[in-house]
């Protein structure tokens, strides 16, 4: 079993920054990647960024490239999402989730954390 707990969300004004944390615990040995996703009101959940077991990173949204950075601290089993120059359209519930080796979908998921960006 893997457990994920997000933290670091909140309310900020446009242009400001937030850093989200995803603490991963449990059976982490078969994790292939950890991804940050988000779901805005009335929209589908979408992948934002991911980091693989070997440290490769990818950003799924053109709108966050150059502003968001995914990283990890292996000593703390924590994955971060640094979000700079936030925009109102970044407002969403952000989730981290695990992609296991051989799996085709993310599971399990954290409970999510709200990020609100005001203009």
PDB file of C-alpha atoms in Angstrom:
ATOM      1  CA  UNK A   1       0.000   0.000   0.000  1.00  0.00           C
ATOM      2  CA  UNK A   2       1.128   3.487  -0.817  1.00  0.00           C
ATOM      3  CA  UNK A   3      -0.196   6.576   0.889  1.00  0.00           C
ATOM      4  CA  UNK A   4       0.100  10.117  -0.438  1.00  0.00           C
ATOM      5  CA  UNK A   5      -0.530  13.321   1.444  1.00  0.00           C
ATOM      6  CA  UNK A   6      -0.499  16.708  -0.281  1.00  0.00           C
ATOM      7  CA  UNK A   7       0.286  19.972   1.445  1.00  0.00           C
ATOM      8  CA  UNK A   8       1.226  23.535   0.622  1.00  0.00           C
ATOM      9  CA  UNK A   9      -1.871  24.753  -1.142  1.00  0.00           C
ATOM     10  CA  UNK A  10      -3.698  27.949  -0.386  1.00  0.00           C
ATOM     11  CA  UNK A  11      -4.832  31.287  -1.723  1.00  0.00           C
ATOM     12  CA  UNK A  12      -2.469  33.621  -3.538  1.00  0.00           C
ATOM     13  CA  UNK A  13      -2.652  36.558  -5.880  1.00  0.00           C
ATOM     14  CA  UNK A  14      -1.722  36.314  -9.525  1.00  0.00           C
ATOM     15  CA  UNK A  15       2.028  36.434 -10.031  1.00  0.00           C
ATOM     16  CA  UNK A  16       2.851  34.860  -6.704  1.00  0.00           C
ATOM     17  CA  UNK A  17       4.287  31.414  -6.013  1.00  0.00           C
ATOM     18  CA  UNK A  18       3.361  28.267  -4.109  1.00  0.00           C
ATOM     19  CA  UNK A  19       5.163  25.013  -3.516  1.00  0.00           C
ATOM     20  CA  UNK A  20       3.084  21.869  -3.195  1.00  0.00           C
ATOM     21  CA  UNK A  21       4.438  18.828  -1.409  1.00  0.00           C
ATOM     22  CA  UNK A  22       3.419  15.202  -1.805  1.00  0.00           C
ATOM     23  CA  UNK A  23       4.639  12.954   0.980  1.00  0.00           C
ATOM     24  CA  UNK A  24       4.789   9.328  -0.174  1.00  0.00           C
ATOM     25  CA  UNK A  25       4.836   6.454   2.285  1.00  0.00           C
ATOM     26  CA  UNK A  26       4.317   2.721   2.324  1.00  0.00           C
ATOM     27  CA  UNK A  27       5.480   0.299  -0.352  1.00  0.00           C
ATOM     28  CA  UNK A  28       7.344   2.706  -2.615  1.00  0.00           C
ATOM     29  CA  UNK A  29       9.624   0.189  -4.296  1.00  0.00           C
ATOM     30  CA  UNK A  30       7.458  -0.487  -7.338  1.00  0.00           C
ATOM     31  CA  UNK A  31       6.665   3.143  -8.062  1.00  0.00           C
ATOM     32  CA  UNK A  32       7.540   4.074 -11.635  1.00  0.00           C
ATOM     33  CA  UNK A  33       6.515   7.719 -11.445  1.00  0.00           C
ATOM     34  CA  UNK A  34       4.662  10.274  -9.368  1.00  0.00           C
ATOM     35  CA  UNK A  35       2.446  12.747 -11.106  1.00  0.00           C
ATOM     36  CA  UNK A  36       0.806  16.004 -10.144  1.00  0.00           C
ATOM     37  CA  UNK A  37      -2.679  16.435 -11.568  1.00  0.00           C
ATOM     38  CA  UNK A  38      -5.284  19.150 -11.200  1.00  0.00           C
ATOM     39  CA  UNK A  39      -9.002  19.547 -11.561  1.00  0.00           C
ATOM     40  CA  UNK A  40     -10.614  22.917 -11.992  1.00  0.00           C
ATOM     41  CA  UNK A  41     -14.326  23.452 -11.351  1.00  0.00           C
ATOM     42  CA  UNK A  42     -16.476  21.909 -14.074  1.00  0.00           C
ATOM     43  CA  UNK A  43     -13.420  20.561 -15.879  1.00  0.00           C
ATOM     44  CA  UNK A  44     -11.825  17.168 -16.194  1.00  0.00           C
ATOM     45  CA  UNK A  45      -8.818  16.259 -14.160  1.00  0.00           C
ATOM     46  CA  UNK A  46      -5.597  16.710 -16.105  1.00  0.00           C
ATOM     47  CA  UNK A  47      -2.005  15.682 -15.668  1.00  0.00           C
ATOM     48  CA  UNK A  48       0.270  18.624 -14.938  1.00  0.00           C
ATOM     49  CA  UNK A  49       3.716  17.105 -14.479  1.00  0.00           C
ATOM     50  CA  UNK A  50       5.409  13.863 -13.561  1.00  0.00           C
ATOM     51  CA  UNK A  51       8.732  12.651 -12.287  1.00  0.00           C
ATOM     52  CA  UNK A  52       9.968   9.126 -12.846  1.00  0.00           C
ATOM     53  CA  UNK A  53      11.862   6.783 -10.568  1.00  0.00           C
ATOM     54  CA  UNK A  54      15.103   7.702 -12.303  1.00  0.00           C
ATOM     55  CA  UNK A  55      14.400  11.411 -12.013  1.00  0.00           C
ATOM     56  CA  UNK A  56      13.220  12.232 -15.508  1.00  0.00           C
ATOM     57  CA  UNK A  57      10.563  14.926 -15.593  1.00  0.00           C
ATOM     58  CA  UNK A  58       7.802  15.823 -17.970  1.00  0.00           C
ATOM     59  CA  UNK A  59       5.214  18.592 -18.225  1.00  0.00           C
ATOM     60  CA  UNK A  60       1.922  17.764 -19.828  1.00  0.00           C
ATOM     61  CA  UNK A  61       0.539  21.278 -20.116  1.00  0.00           C
ATOM     62  CA  UNK A  62       2.076  23.970 -22.300  1.00  0.00           C
ATOM     63  CA  UNK A  63       0.541  26.551 -19.989  1.00  0.00           C
ATOM     64  CA  UNK A  64       2.766  25.517 -17.068  1.00  0.00           C
ATOM     65  CA  UNK A  65       6.051  25.014 -18.903  1.00  0.00           C
ATOM     66  CA  UNK A  66       8.564  27.525 -17.674  1.00  0.00           C
ATOM     67  CA  UNK A  67       6.478  28.333 -14.604  1.00  0.00           C
ATOM     68  CA  UNK A  68       6.103  25.003 -12.777  1.00  0.00           C
ATOM     69  CA  UNK A  69       8.900  22.695 -11.704  1.00  0.00           C
ATOM     70  CA  UNK A  70       8.505  19.161 -10.380  1.00  0.00           C
ATOM     71  CA  UNK A  71      11.234  17.732  -8.172  1.00  0.00           C
ATOM     72  CA  UNK A  72      11.735  15.275  -5.376  1.00  0.00           C
ATOM     73  CA  UNK A  73      13.673  14.719  -2.192  1.00  0.00           C
ATOM     74  CA  UNK A  74      14.408  11.009  -1.878  1.00  0.00           C
ATOM     75  CA  UNK A  75      15.541  11.359   1.732  1.00  0.00           C
ATOM     76  CA  UNK A  76      12.092  12.680   2.613  1.00  0.00           C
ATOM     77  CA  UNK A  77      10.121  10.562   0.092  1.00  0.00           C
ATOM     78  CA  UNK A  78       8.519  13.770  -1.043  1.00  0.00           C
ATOM     79  CA  UNK A  79       7.691  15.120  -4.476  1.00  0.00           C
ATOM     80  CA  UNK A  80       7.306  18.844  -4.952  1.00  0.00           C
ATOM     81  CA  UNK A  81       5.582  21.075  -7.451  1.00  0.00           C
ATOM     82  CA  UNK A  82       7.020  24.572  -7.442  1.00  0.00           C
ATOM     83  CA  UNK A  83       4.519  26.901  -9.058  1.00  0.00           C
ATOM     84  CA  UNK A  84       5.717  30.369 -10.028  1.00  0.00           C
ATOM     85  CA  UNK A  85       3.957  33.303 -11.694  1.00  0.00           C
ATOM     86  CA  UNK A  86       0.610  31.775 -10.854  1.00  0.00           C
ATOM     87  CA  UNK A  87      -2.415  32.740 -12.903  1.00  0.00           C
ATOM     88  CA  UNK A  88      -6.137  32.637 -12.074  1.00  0.00           C
ATOM     89  CA  UNK A  89      -6.507  29.761 -14.544  1.00  0.00           C
ATOM     90  CA  UNK A  90      -4.207  27.679 -12.334  1.00  0.00           C
ATOM     91  CA  UNK A  91      -6.972  27.609  -9.740  1.00  0.00           C
ATOM     92  CA  UNK A  92      -7.846  23.962  -9.114  1.00  0.00           C
ATOM     93  CA  UNK A  93      -7.636  21.091  -6.711  1.00  0.00           C
ATOM     94  CA  UNK A  94      -4.192  19.569  -7.123  1.00  0.00           C
ATOM     95  CA  UNK A  95      -3.606  15.861  -6.602  1.00  0.00           C
ATOM     96  CA  UNK A  96      -0.530  13.719  -6.557  1.00  0.00           C
ATOM     97  CA  UNK A  97      -0.762  10.116  -7.656  1.00  0.00           C
ATOM     98  CA  UNK A  98       1.454   7.125  -8.226  1.00  0.00           C
ATOM     99  CA  UNK A  99       2.093   5.219 -11.416  1.00  0.00           C
ATOM    100  CA  UNK A 100       3.313   1.746 -10.585  1.00  0.00           C
ATOM    101  CA  UNK A 101       5.646  -0.310 -12.758  1.00  0.00           C
ATOM    102  CA  UNK A 102       3.633  -1.946 -15.503  1.00  0.00           C
ATOM    103  CA  UNK A 103       0.479   0.026 -14.733  1.00  0.00           C
ATOM    104  CA  UNK A 104      -1.387   2.134 -17.243  1.00  0.00           C
ATOM    105  CA  UNK A 105      -3.165   4.432 -14.855  1.00  0.00           C
ATOM    106  CA  UNK A 106      -2.345   6.326 -11.718  1.00  0.00           C
ATOM    107  CA  UNK A 107      -3.351   4.712  -8.444  1.00  0.00           C
ATOM    108  CA  UNK A 108      -3.475   5.507  -5.583  1.00  0.00           C
ATOM    109  CA  UNK A 109      -4.226   9.200  -5.308  1.00  0.00           C
ATOM    110  CA  UNK A 110      -3.874  11.735  -2.582  1.00  0.00           C
ATOM    111  CA  UNK A 111      -6.932  13.558  -1.286  1.00  0.00           C
ATOM    112  CA  UNK A 112      -6.059  16.714  -3.143  1.00  0.00           C
ATOM    113  CA  UNK A 113      -5.334  20.238  -2.067  1.00  0.00           C
ATOM    114  CA  UNK A 114      -6.936  23.485  -3.136  1.00  0.00           C
ATOM    115  CA  UNK A 115      -4.963  26.173  -4.930  1.00  0.00           C
ATOM    116  CA  UNK A 116      -6.778  29.441  -5.538  1.00  0.00           C
ATOM    117  CA  UNK A 117      -5.241  32.270  -7.529  1.00  0.00           C
ATOM    118  CA  UNK A 118      -7.014  35.597  -7.532  1.00  0.00           C
ATOM    119  CA  UNK A 119      -6.564  38.270 -10.175  1.00  0.00           C
TER     120      UNK A 119
END
